[in-house]
mmCIF file of C-alpha atoms and ligand atoms in Angstrom:
data_model
loop_
_atom_site.group_PDB
_atom_site.id
_atom_site.type_symbol
_atom_site.label_atom_id
_atom_site.label_comp_id
_atom_site.label_asym_id
_atom_site.label_seq_id
_atom_site.Cartn_x
_atom_site.Cartn_y
_atom_site.Cartn_z
ATOM 1 C CA MET A 19 -23.728 34.903 10.741
ATOM 2 C CA THR A 20 -22.474 38.580 10.975
ATOM 3 C CA THR A 21 -19.706 39.418 8.089
ATOM 4 C CA GLU A 22 -17.855 41.986 11.135
ATOM 5 C CA PRO A 23 -15.056 43.405 9.773
ATOM 6 C CA VAL A 24 -12.684 42.196 12.760
ATOM 7 C CA TYR A 25 -13.101 38.250 12.389
ATOM 8 C CA ASP A 26 -11.201 38.889 9.318
ATOM 9 C CA GLU A 27 -8.230 40.074 11.510
ATOM 10 C CA LEU A 28 -8.644 36.940 13.953
ATOM 11 C CA PRO A 29 -6.439 34.230 11.630
ATOM 12 C CA ARG A 30 -3.426 37.069 11.347
ATOM 13 C CA HIS A 31 -3.650 36.715 15.647
ATOM 14 C CA GLY A 32 -3.228 32.838 15.313
ATOM 15 C CA VAL A 33 -6.719 32.934 16.922
ATOM 16 C CA ALA A 34 -10.429 32.012 15.923
ATOM 17 C CA PRO A 35 -13.858 32.016 17.483
ATOM 18 C CA LEU A 36 -14.679 29.019 19.135
ATOM 19 C CA TRP A 37 -18.773 29.976 19.183
ATOM 20 C CA ARG A 38 -18.155 28.912 15.665
ATOM 21 C CA TYR A 39 -16.954 26.265 15.164
ATOM 22 C CA TYR A 40 -17.971 24.199 18.146
ATOM 23 C CA GLY A 41 -20.160 22.092 16.452
ATOM 24 C CA ASN A 42 -18.003 20.240 14.538
ATOM 25 C CA LEU A 43 -15.056 20.583 16.506
ATOM 26 C CA PHE A 44 -17.587 18.974 19.988
ATOM 27 C CA PRO A 45 -20.156 16.480 18.274
ATOM 28 C CA ALA A 46 -22.919 14.660 19.448
ATOM 29 C CA GLN A 47 -21.277 11.324 18.385
ATOM 30 C CA PRO A 48 -18.319 10.149 16.102
ATOM 31 C CA ARG A 49 -18.341 10.613 12.454
ATOM 32 C CA SER A 50 -15.678 9.042 10.934
ATOM 33 C CA ARG A 51 -14.462 10.436 7.671
ATOM 34 C CA ALA A 52 -13.904 6.700 6.715
ATOM 35 C CA VAL A 53 -16.631 5.069 4.178
ATOM 36 C CA PRO A 54 -17.234 1.428 4.016
ATOM 37 C CA PHE A 55 -15.612 0.056 1.186
ATOM 38 C CA VAL A 56 -14.596 -3.338 0.053
ATOM 39 C CA TRP A 57 -11.856 -3.431 -2.605
ATOM 40 C CA ALA A 58 -12.656 -6.754 -4.678
ATOM 41 C CA TRP A 59 -9.346 -9.742 -4.513
ATOM 42 C CA HIS A 60 -10.486 -10.068 -8.652
ATOM 43 C CA ASP A 61 -10.287 -6.393 -9.577
ATOM 44 C CA MET A 62 -6.411 -6.033 -7.465
ATOM 45 C CA ARG A 63 -4.581 -9.501 -8.492
ATOM 46 C CA PRO A 64 -4.699 -8.056 -11.724
ATOM 47 C CA HIS A 65 -3.160 -5.557 -11.041
ATOM 48 C CA LEU A 66 -0.423 -6.792 -8.442
ATOM 49 C CA LEU A 67 0.594 -9.220 -11.094
ATOM 50 C CA HIS A 68 0.866 -6.721 -13.880
ATOM 51 C CA PHE A 69 2.654 -4.499 -11.603
ATOM 52 C CA SER A 70 5.012 -7.931 -10.817
ATOM 53 C CA LYS A 71 6.341 -8.178 -14.406
ATOM 54 C CA THR A 72 7.391 -4.540 -15.043
ATOM 55 C CA LEU A 73 7.560 -3.527 -11.884
ATOM 56 C CA SER A 74 11.368 -3.910 -10.103
ATOM 57 C CA LEU A 75 12.404 -4.233 -6.311
ATOM 58 C CA ASP A 76 15.905 -2.249 -6.771
ATOM 59 C CA GLU A 77 13.212 0.197 -8.245
ATOM 60 C CA ALA A 78 10.493 0.081 -4.979
ATOM 61 C CA GLU A 79 11.217 -0.714 -1.600
ATOM 62 C CA ARG A 80 8.504 -3.132 -1.693
ATOM 63 C CA ARG A 81 5.493 -3.761 -4.169
ATOM 64 C CA VAL A 82 2.511 -3.398 -2.852
ATOM 65 C CA LEU A 83 -1.022 -1.510 -3.915
ATOM 66 C CA MET A 84 -2.682 0.665 -0.517
ATOM 67 C CA LEU A 85 -5.675 -0.204 0.008
ATOM 68 C CA VAL A 86 -7.022 3.783 -0.070
ATOM 69 C CA ASN A 87 -10.252 4.215 1.539
ATOM 70 C CA PRO A 88 -11.419 6.706 -0.833
ATOM 71 C CA ALA A 89 -12.453 9.316 1.834
ATOM 72 C CA LEU A 90 -9.052 9.187 3.389
ATOM 73 C CA THR A 91 -6.715 9.732 -0.017
ATOM 74 C CA GLU A 92 -4.560 12.704 1.555
ATOM 75 C CA PRO A 93 -2.765 11.158 3.554
ATOM 76 C CA PRO A 94 -3.779 7.118 1.947
ATOM 77 C CA ALA A 95 -5.284 5.266 4.366
ATOM 78 C CA THR A 96 -8.011 2.525 4.471
ATOM 79 C CA VAL A 97 -9.303 3.298 7.852
ATOM 80 C CA ASN A 98 -8.602 6.646 10.204
ATOM 81 C CA THR A 99 -5.681 4.458 12.180
ATOM 82 C CA LEU A 100 -5.365 1.637 10.079
ATOM 83 C CA TYR A 101 -3.781 0.490 6.832
ATOM 84 C CA ALA A 102 -3.933 -2.091 4.834
ATOM 85 C CA GLY A 103 -2.033 -3.032 1.332
ATOM 86 C CA LEU A 104 -1.389 -5.681 -1.254
ATOM 87 C CA GLN A 105 1.876 -7.097 -1.879
ATOM 88 C CA VAL A 106 3.454 -9.092 -4.001
ATOM 89 C CA ILE A 107 6.976 -10.935 -3.938
ATOM 90 C CA LEU A 108 8.011 -13.173 -6.727
ATOM 91 C CA PRO A 109 10.139 -16.035 -6.670
ATOM 92 C CA GLY A 110 14.224 -15.548 -6.655
ATOM 93 C CA GLU A 111 13.920 -11.836 -5.595
ATOM 94 C CA THR A 112 14.803 -10.602 -2.303
ATOM 95 C CA ALA A 113 12.884 -7.447 -0.182
ATOM 96 C CA GLN A 114 15.299 -4.691 1.157
ATOM 97 C CA ALA A 115 15.651 -4.231 5.226
ATOM 98 C CA HIS A 116 13.513 -1.756 6.964
ATOM 99 C CA ARG A 117 11.784 -1.021 10.402
ATOM 100 C CA HIS A 118 9.773 1.559 11.018
ATOM 101 C CA THR A 119 8.036 2.803 14.847
ATOM 102 C CA SER A 120 4.731 1.672 13.478
ATOM 103 C CA ASN A 121 3.169 -1.736 14.008
ATOM 104 C CA ALA A 122 3.070 -3.942 11.522
ATOM 105 C CA PHE A 123 1.721 -7.229 10.486
ATOM 106 C CA ARG A 124 1.173 -9.720 6.841
ATOM 107 C CA PHE A 125 -1.548 -12.274 7.070
ATOM 108 C CA ILE A 126 -0.687 -14.844 3.739
ATOM 109 C CA ILE A 127 -3.326 -15.120 0.233
ATOM 110 C CA GLU A 128 -1.176 -16.639 -2.168
ATOM 111 C CA GLY A 129 2.121 -18.545 -2.587
ATOM 112 C CA SER A 130 4.359 -20.539 -0.442
ATOM 113 C CA GLY A 131 8.188 -20.809 -0.371
ATOM 114 C CA ALA A 132 8.745 -16.641 1.403
ATOM 115 C CA TRP A 133 10.123 -15.883 4.420
ATOM 116 C CA THR A 134 10.133 -13.081 6.688
ATOM 117 C CA THR A 135 13.330 -11.911 8.997
ATOM 118 C CA VAL A 136 12.578 -10.133 12.077
ATOM 119 C CA ASP A 137 15.253 -9.031 14.178
ATOM 120 C CA GLY A 138 17.327 -11.906 13.326
ATOM 121 C CA GLU A 139 14.508 -14.791 12.839
ATOM 122 C CA ARG A 140 13.380 -16.413 8.981
ATOM 123 C CA VAL A 141 10.306 -17.023 9.945
ATOM 124 C CA HIS A 142 8.140 -19.216 7.179
ATOM 125 C CA MET A 143 4.531 -18.328 5.254
ATOM 126 C CA SER A 144 1.567 -19.868 4.324
ATOM 127 C CA PRO A 145 -1.209 -19.294 3.280
ATOM 128 C CA GLY A 146 -3.747 -17.918 6.252
ATOM 129 C CA ASP A 147 -0.322 -17.303 8.548
ATOM 130 C CA LEU A 148 -0.724 -14.340 10.391
ATOM 131 C CA LEU A 149 2.996 -13.094 11.221
ATOM 132 C CA LEU A 150 4.395 -9.685 13.226
ATOM 133 C CA THR A 151 6.605 -7.406 12.404
ATOM 134 C CA PRO A 152 6.757 -5.429 15.788
ATOM 135 C CA GLY A 153 7.660 -1.412 15.524
ATOM 136 C CA TRP A 154 11.314 -0.774 15.059
ATOM 137 C CA ALA A 155 11.590 -4.580 14.225
ATOM 138 C CA TRP A 156 14.070 -4.723 11.412
ATOM 139 C CA HIS A 157 12.132 -6.888 9.048
ATOM 140 C CA ASP A 158 13.096 -8.372 5.402
ATOM 141 C CA HIS A 159 11.011 -10.581 2.680
ATOM 142 C CA THR A 160 13.099 -13.121 0.800
ATOM 143 C CA HIS A 161 11.110 -15.563 -1.659
ATOM 144 C CA ALA A 162 12.514 -19.339 -2.544
ATOM 145 C CA GLY A 163 9.751 -20.753 -4.048
ATOM 146 C CA ASP A 164 8.581 -21.320 -7.618
ATOM 147 C CA ALA A 165 5.481 -18.498 -8.096
ATOM 148 C CA PRO A 166 4.377 -15.751 -6.520
ATOM 149 C CA MET A 167 3.633 -14.618 -2.591
ATOM 150 C CA ILE A 168 0.428 -12.466 -2.573
ATOM 151 C CA TRP A 169 -0.061 -10.470 1.026
ATOM 152 C CA LEU A 170 -2.263 -8.573 3.290
ATOM 153 C CA ASP A 171 0.142 -5.696 4.742
ATOM 154 C CA ALA A 172 -1.518 -4.348 7.487
ATOM 155 C CA LEU A 173 0.059 -0.890 9.445
ATOM 156 C CA ASP A 174 -1.752 1.494 12.472
ATOM 157 C CA TYR A 175 1.038 4.310 10.088
ATOM 158 C CA PRO A 176 -1.927 6.507 9.996
ATOM 159 C CA LEU A 177 -2.431 6.193 14.196
ATOM 160 C CA VAL A 178 1.423 6.830 14.464
ATOM 161 C CA ASN A 179 1.685 9.848 12.340
ATOM 162 C CA ALA A 180 -1.355 11.615 13.571
ATOM 163 C CA LEU A 181 1.231 11.735 16.047
ATOM 164 C CA GLU A 182 4.153 12.306 14.889
ATOM 165 C CA ALA A 183 5.844 9.314 15.876
ATOM 166 C CA GLY A 184 7.539 8.358 13.023
ATOM 167 C CA PHE A 185 10.656 7.335 12.659
ATOM 168 C CA TYR A 186 12.319 4.635 9.994
ATOM 169 C CA GLU A 187 15.572 3.283 9.082
ATOM 170 C CA LYS A 188 17.138 1.351 5.998
ATOM 171 C CA TYR A 189 19.561 -1.673 7.017
ATOM 172 C CA PRO A 190 22.965 -1.103 5.898
ATOM 173 C CA GLU A 191 22.979 -4.081 4.132
ATOM 174 C CA ARG A 192 20.147 -5.500 1.433
ATOM 175 C CA LEU A 193 19.049 -8.772 4.160
ATOM 176 C CA GLN A 194 20.362 -8.914 7.690
ATOM 177 C CA PRO A 195 21.610 -11.362 9.123
ATOM 178 C CA VAL A 196 19.618 -14.712 10.363
ATOM 179 C CA THR A 197 21.332 -14.713 14.268
ATOM 180 C CA ARG A 198 18.105 -16.972 15.800
ATOM 181 C CA PRO A 199 16.047 -20.201 15.161
ATOM 182 C CA ASP A 200 13.846 -19.919 11.872
ATOM 183 C CA ASP A 201 11.146 -19.908 13.826
ATOM 184 C CA ALA A 202 11.829 -19.365 17.190
ATOM 185 C CA GLY A 203 9.050 -17.459 18.492
ATOM 186 C CA SER A 204 6.280 -19.353 17.798
ATOM 187 C CA ARG A 205 8.064 -22.595 18.044
ATOM 188 C CA GLN A 206 8.295 -21.209 21.408
ATOM 189 C CA PHE A 207 4.942 -20.312 22.428
ATOM 190 C CA LEU A 208 3.174 -22.474 20.123
ATOM 191 C CA HIS A 209 1.583 -24.427 22.993
ATOM 192 C CA GLY A 210 -0.085 -20.896 25.248
ATOM 193 C CA ARG A 211 -0.319 -22.357 28.281
ATOM 194 C CA LEU A 212 2.236 -23.294 28.499
ATOM 195 C CA ASN A 213 5.313 -20.483 27.664
ATOM 196 C CA PRO A 214 8.564 -20.332 27.876
ATOM 197 C CA ALA A 215 9.431 -19.364 31.997
ATOM 198 C CA TRP A 216 13.510 -18.502 31.319
ATOM 199 C CA GLN A 217 12.030 -15.196 29.422
ATOM 200 C CA SER A 218 10.744 -12.460 30.670
ATOM 201 C CA PRO A 219 8.312 -9.989 28.860
ATOM 202 C CA GLN A 220 10.233 -7.147 26.191
ATOM 203 C CA GLY A 221 7.811 -4.669 25.165
ATOM 204 C CA PRO A 222 4.343 -4.693 24.451
ATOM 205 C CA ASN A 223 4.562 -7.121 21.282
ATOM 206 C CA SER A 224 3.548 -10.353 21.548
ATOM 207 C CA PRO A 225 6.741 -12.954 21.057
ATOM 208 C CA VAL A 226 4.519 -15.382 19.210
ATOM 209 C CA THR A 227 6.074 -14.581 15.666
ATOM 210 C CA ARG A 228 3.634 -16.181 13.798
ATOM 211 C CA TYR A 229 0.059 -17.669 14.339
ATOM 212 C CA THR A 230 0.341 -20.320 11.522
ATOM 213 C CA TRP A 231 -3.495 -20.843 9.966
ATOM 214 C CA ALA A 232 -2.609 -24.766 11.080
ATOM 215 C CA GLU A 233 -2.912 -23.667 14.890
ATOM 216 C CA THR A 234 -5.929 -21.828 13.667
ATOM 217 C CA GLU A 235 -8.264 -24.359 12.116
ATOM 218 C CA ARG A 236 -7.439 -26.481 15.499
ATOM 219 C CA ALA A 237 -9.004 -24.266 17.653
ATOM 220 C CA PHE A 238 -12.166 -23.498 15.518
ATOM 221 C CA ASP A 239 -11.815 -26.976 15.000
ATOM 222 C CA ALA A 240 -11.586 -27.220 19.122
ATOM 223 C CA ILE A 241 -13.938 -24.634 20.610
ATOM 224 C CA ALA A 242 -16.696 -24.064 17.791
ATOM 225 C CA ASP A 243 -18.327 -27.538 18.180
ATOM 226 C CA SER A 244 -19.036 -26.811 21.437
ATOM 227 C CA ALA A 245 -19.693 -23.154 21.207
ATOM 228 C CA GLU A 246 -22.445 -20.924 21.104
ATOM 229 C CA GLY A 247 -19.999 -17.420 19.949
ATOM 230 C CA SER A 248 -21.301 -13.973 19.864
ATOM 231 C CA ASP A 249 -24.828 -13.040 17.649
ATOM 232 C CA VAL A 250 -22.499 -10.403 16.493
ATOM 233 C CA ASP A 251 -19.846 -12.199 15.769
ATOM 234 C CA GLY A 252 -20.039 -15.762 15.809
ATOM 235 C CA ILE A 253 -17.123 -18.442 16.018
ATOM 236 C CA VAL A 254 -15.044 -15.227 17.060
ATOM 237 C CA LEU A 255 -10.552 -15.704 18.548
ATOM 238 C CA GLU A 256 -8.533 -13.261 18.810
ATOM 239 C CA TYR A 257 -5.184 -13.774 18.610
ATOM 240 C CA THR A 258 -2.582 -13.234 21.630
ATOM 241 C CA ASN A 259 -0.250 -11.663 23.639
ATOM 242 C CA PRO A 260 0.824 -15.140 25.472
ATOM 243 C CA TRP A 261 3.180 -12.594 27.752
ATOM 244 C CA THR A 262 -0.622 -10.640 28.504
ATOM 245 C CA GLY A 263 -3.164 -12.387 26.878
ATOM 246 C CA GLY A 264 -3.908 -9.071 25.719
ATOM 247 C CA PRO A 265 -3.785 -7.808 22.049
ATOM 248 C CA VAL A 266 -1.013 -9.372 19.366
ATOM 249 C CA MET A 267 0.081 -5.516 19.443
ATOM 250 C CA PRO A 268 -0.214 -2.015 21.475
ATOM 251 C CA THR A 269 -2.219 -0.365 18.905
ATOM 252 C CA ILE A 270 -4.110 -3.467 16.959
ATOM 253 C CA SER A 271 -6.042 -6.016 17.519
ATOM 254 C CA CYS A 272 -6.071 -8.741 15.263
ATOM 255 C CA ARG A 273 -9.152 -11.623 15.446
ATOM 256 C CA VAL A 274 -10.857 -14.605 13.064
ATOM 257 C CA GLN A 275 -14.017 -15.685 13.023
ATOM 258 C CA LYS A 276 -16.364 -18.295 11.158
ATOM 259 C CA LEU A 277 -20.038 -17.575 10.315
ATOM 260 C CA ARG A 278 -21.860 -21.027 10.304
ATOM 261 C CA PRO A 279 -24.316 -21.722 6.776
ATOM 262 C CA GLY A 280 -27.049 -18.647 6.722
ATOM 263 C CA PHE A 281 -25.494 -16.554 9.937
ATOM 264 C CA GLU A 282 -27.717 -13.219 9.982
ATOM 265 C CA GLY A 283 -25.566 -11.107 12.653
ATOM 266 C CA ALA A 284 -27.222 -8.942 15.158
ATOM 267 C CA GLY A 285 -25.684 -5.583 14.601
ATOM 268 C CA ARG A 286 -23.919 -2.464 16.652
ATOM 269 C CA ARG A 287 -20.735 -0.019 16.564
ATOM 270 C CA HIS A 288 -17.504 0.717 17.883
ATOM 271 C CA THR A 289 -15.950 3.704 18.350
ATOM 272 C CA ALA A 290 -13.937 0.992 17.517
ATOM 273 C CA SER A 291 -12.455 1.534 13.111
ATOM 274 C CA THR A 292 -12.018 -1.943 11.367
ATOM 275 C CA ILE A 293 -10.449 -3.182 8.486
ATOM 276 C CA PHE A 294 -11.671 -7.168 7.210
ATOM 277 C CA HIS A 295 -10.642 -9.223 5.282
ATOM 278 C CA VAL A 296 -11.665 -13.116 3.451
ATOM 279 C CA VAL A 297 -10.384 -16.110 4.797
ATOM 280 C CA ARG A 298 -13.110 -17.826 2.878
ATOM 281 C CA GLY A 299 -17.269 -17.959 1.864
ATOM 282 C CA GLU A 300 -19.046 -15.625 0.277
ATOM 283 C CA GLY A 301 -21.978 -13.079 2.431
ATOM 284 C CA ALA A 302 -22.486 -9.147 2.903
ATOM 285 C CA THR A 303 -21.582 -6.336 5.708
ATOM 286 C CA ILE A 304 -23.844 -3.692 6.047
ATOM 287 C CA VAL A 305 -22.249 -0.659 7.124
ATOM 288 C CA ASP A 306 -24.236 2.802 7.635
ATOM 289 C CA GLY A 307 -27.122 1.608 4.685
ATOM 290 C CA THR A 308 -24.784 0.069 2.782
ATOM 291 C CA ARG A 309 -24.003 -3.261 1.465
ATOM 292 C CA LEU A 310 -20.746 -4.450 1.021
ATOM 293 C CA ASP A 311 -21.091 -7.634 -0.486
ATOM 294 C CA TRP A 312 -17.824 -9.929 -0.238
ATOM 295 C CA ALA A 313 -15.836 -13.179 -1.480
ATOM 296 C CA GLN A 314 -12.570 -14.742 -1.012
ATOM 297 C CA HIS A 315 -9.622 -12.377 -0.255
ATOM 298 C CA ASP A 316 -12.298 -9.636 -0.507
ATOM 299 C CA THR A 317 -10.288 -6.684 2.091
ATOM 300 C CA PHE A 318 -13.381 -4.378 3.485
ATOM 301 C CA ALA A 319 -13.350 -1.047 5.495
ATOM 302 C CA VAL A 320 -15.605 -0.264 9.151
ATOM 303 C CA PRO A 321 -15.082 2.960 9.877
ATOM 304 C CA GLY A 322 -15.404 3.380 13.565
ATOM 305 C CA TRP A 323 -18.973 4.266 15.410
ATOM 306 C CA ALA A 324 -20.017 2.969 11.886
ATOM 307 C CA ALA A 325 -23.341 0.330 12.784
ATOM 308 C CA TYR A 326 -22.742 -3.183 10.686
ATOM 309 C CA ARG A 327 -24.251 -6.969 11.114
ATOM 310 C CA HIS A 328 -22.539 -9.628 8.858
ATOM 311 C CA LEU A 329 -24.529 -12.018 6.935
ATOM 312 C CA ASN A 330 -23.085 -15.072 5.417
ATOM 313 C CA THR A 331 -24.995 -16.242 2.566
ATOM 314 C CA SER A 332 -24.479 -19.538 1.610
ATOM 315 C CA THR A 333 -26.411 -21.679 3.106
ATOM 316 C CA SER A 334 -23.747 -24.474 2.872
ATOM 317 C CA ALA A 335 -20.164 -23.230 3.680
ATOM 318 C CA ASP A 336 -18.569 -21.575 6.354
ATOM 319 C CA ALA A 337 -17.896 -17.704 6.317
ATOM 320 C CA VAL A 338 -14.087 -17.224 8.003
ATOM 321 C CA LEU A 339 -13.600 -13.669 8.133
ATOM 322 C CA PHE A 340 -9.679 -12.421 9.142
ATOM 323 C CA SER A 341 -9.975 -8.427 11.199
ATOM 324 C CA TYR A 342 -8.201 -6.171 12.710
ATOM 325 C CA SER A 343 -8.997 -2.778 14.542
ATOM 326 C CA ASP A 344 -7.509 -0.476 16.951
ATOM 327 C CA GLN A 345 -9.851 -1.057 19.539
ATOM 328 C CA PRO A 346 -6.585 -1.065 22.036
ATOM 329 C CA VAL A 347 -5.827 2.162 21.979
ATOM 330 C CA MET A 348 -9.481 2.623 22.845
ATOM 331 C CA ASN A 349 -9.717 1.319 25.438
ATOM 332 C CA ALA A 350 -5.817 2.442 26.325
ATOM 333 C CA LEU A 351 -7.638 5.574 26.118
ATOM 334 C CA GLY A 352 -10.597 4.814 27.652
ATOM 335 C CA LEU A 353 -12.336 6.485 25.041
ATOM 336 C CA TYR A 354 -13.557 2.633 23.484
ATOM 337 C CA ARG A 355 -17.617 2.432 23.500
ATOM 338 C CA CYS A 356 -19.546 -0.203 21.592
ATOM 339 C CA GLU A 357 -23.700 -0.417 21.672
ATOM 340 C CA PRO A 358 -25.459 -2.516 19.869
ATOM 341 C CA ALA A 359 -27.130 -0.896 16.368
ATOM 342 C CA ASP A 360 -29.189 -1.147 12.827
ATOM 343 C CA PRO A 361 -27.631 -1.244 10.030
ATOM 344 C CA ALA A 362 -30.559 -0.774 8.022
ATOM 345 C CA ALA A 363 -31.614 -1.363 4.409
HETATM 346 C C1 LIG B 403 6.775 -1.842 4.449
HETATM 347 O O1 LIG B 403 7.921 -2.123 5.667
HETATM 348 C C2 LIG B 403 5.607 -3.056 4.389
HETATM 349 O O2 LIG B 403 7.770 -4.258 4.856
HETATM 350 C C3 LIG B 403 5.199 -3.256 3.324
HETATM 351 O O3 LIG B 403 7.195 -5.695 3.393
HETATM 352 C C4 LIG B 403 3.352 -2.353 3.371
HETATM 353 C C5 LIG B 403 3.799 0.355 3.725
HETATM 354 C C6 LIG B 403 3.467 1.735 4.242
HETATM 355 C C7 LIG B 403 5.077 0.992 5.101
HETATM 356 C C8 LIG B 403 5.787 0.160 5.413
HETATM 357 C C9 LIG B 403 7.329 -4.531 4.692
HETATM 358 C C10 LIG B 403 4.367 -0.960 4.134
HETATM 359 C C11 LIG B 403 5.703 -0.511 4.741
#
């Protein structure tokens, strides 16, 4: 490369020679900075319980261990656009009401007796439930059970901050008042094909505040026995917004899939970045030649455009994976691409 002194003058004037950047700015295909990674539940849970004993919710607004991709530490993120964390709350505790423009949800792992209040509605939690806290909704947590409650938190803040659209506000009291019937959103829309006709869609988010595990199981029972499913994903179901039939929030698609015993999925890649959480079962996902072995309650990251395929390593039990991705963003921007791809290894 030439070292003409004129190059040294360019930064001072706020200019740069495109010909020296071209290959990095316009790669032939995406090269995610994120790496494939698994966060093992058996490593995470003792740390969570440790901090539940040593850190109060007056010291920390939320008691959360962030699942930080080793290649995305500053700012911390799990995949390029999305975040995952593990939160623990103890019996008798409350967590301060606040709101942010980032869309968020929780997927419940362990415990019972807690609820999140979302814009005046108490939303109760049981293992396997998906609870939405859409952007700018007030939310606070209360735990009235008798054992620690642990859940997976998901947010799109890496995307929202990249877009420089992040706002945050604390509620003036610790908890917001309850103004709606408990679990109103999930009860009113429980039937999915018979929705309240006196309401009209408000905003881009699903009005369902809680997708219960009981409902998910019913759907699997009704569907799985009569359907072949996908060669890539097995019996894969999307949580939908009943107003639109589309994803639950404008930036995040949530899915749950059942891999039958011995399932060996076909490989593929897509531009969407994905985070998986193991509801039950044991298996492995091969991602660009790296084998991620997983077991119940583990969480793992699959970067965008990485080739991957799922294996259920049990010959007797189903494996069930919950996942979320930024596919709605890719679709909305015309950037979604998906193709068969062999992750090798
Ligand atoms: C948040 O608001 C919660 O409300 C959990 O429980 C995790 C991580 C980053 C930013 C906001 C919650 C979060 C968060």
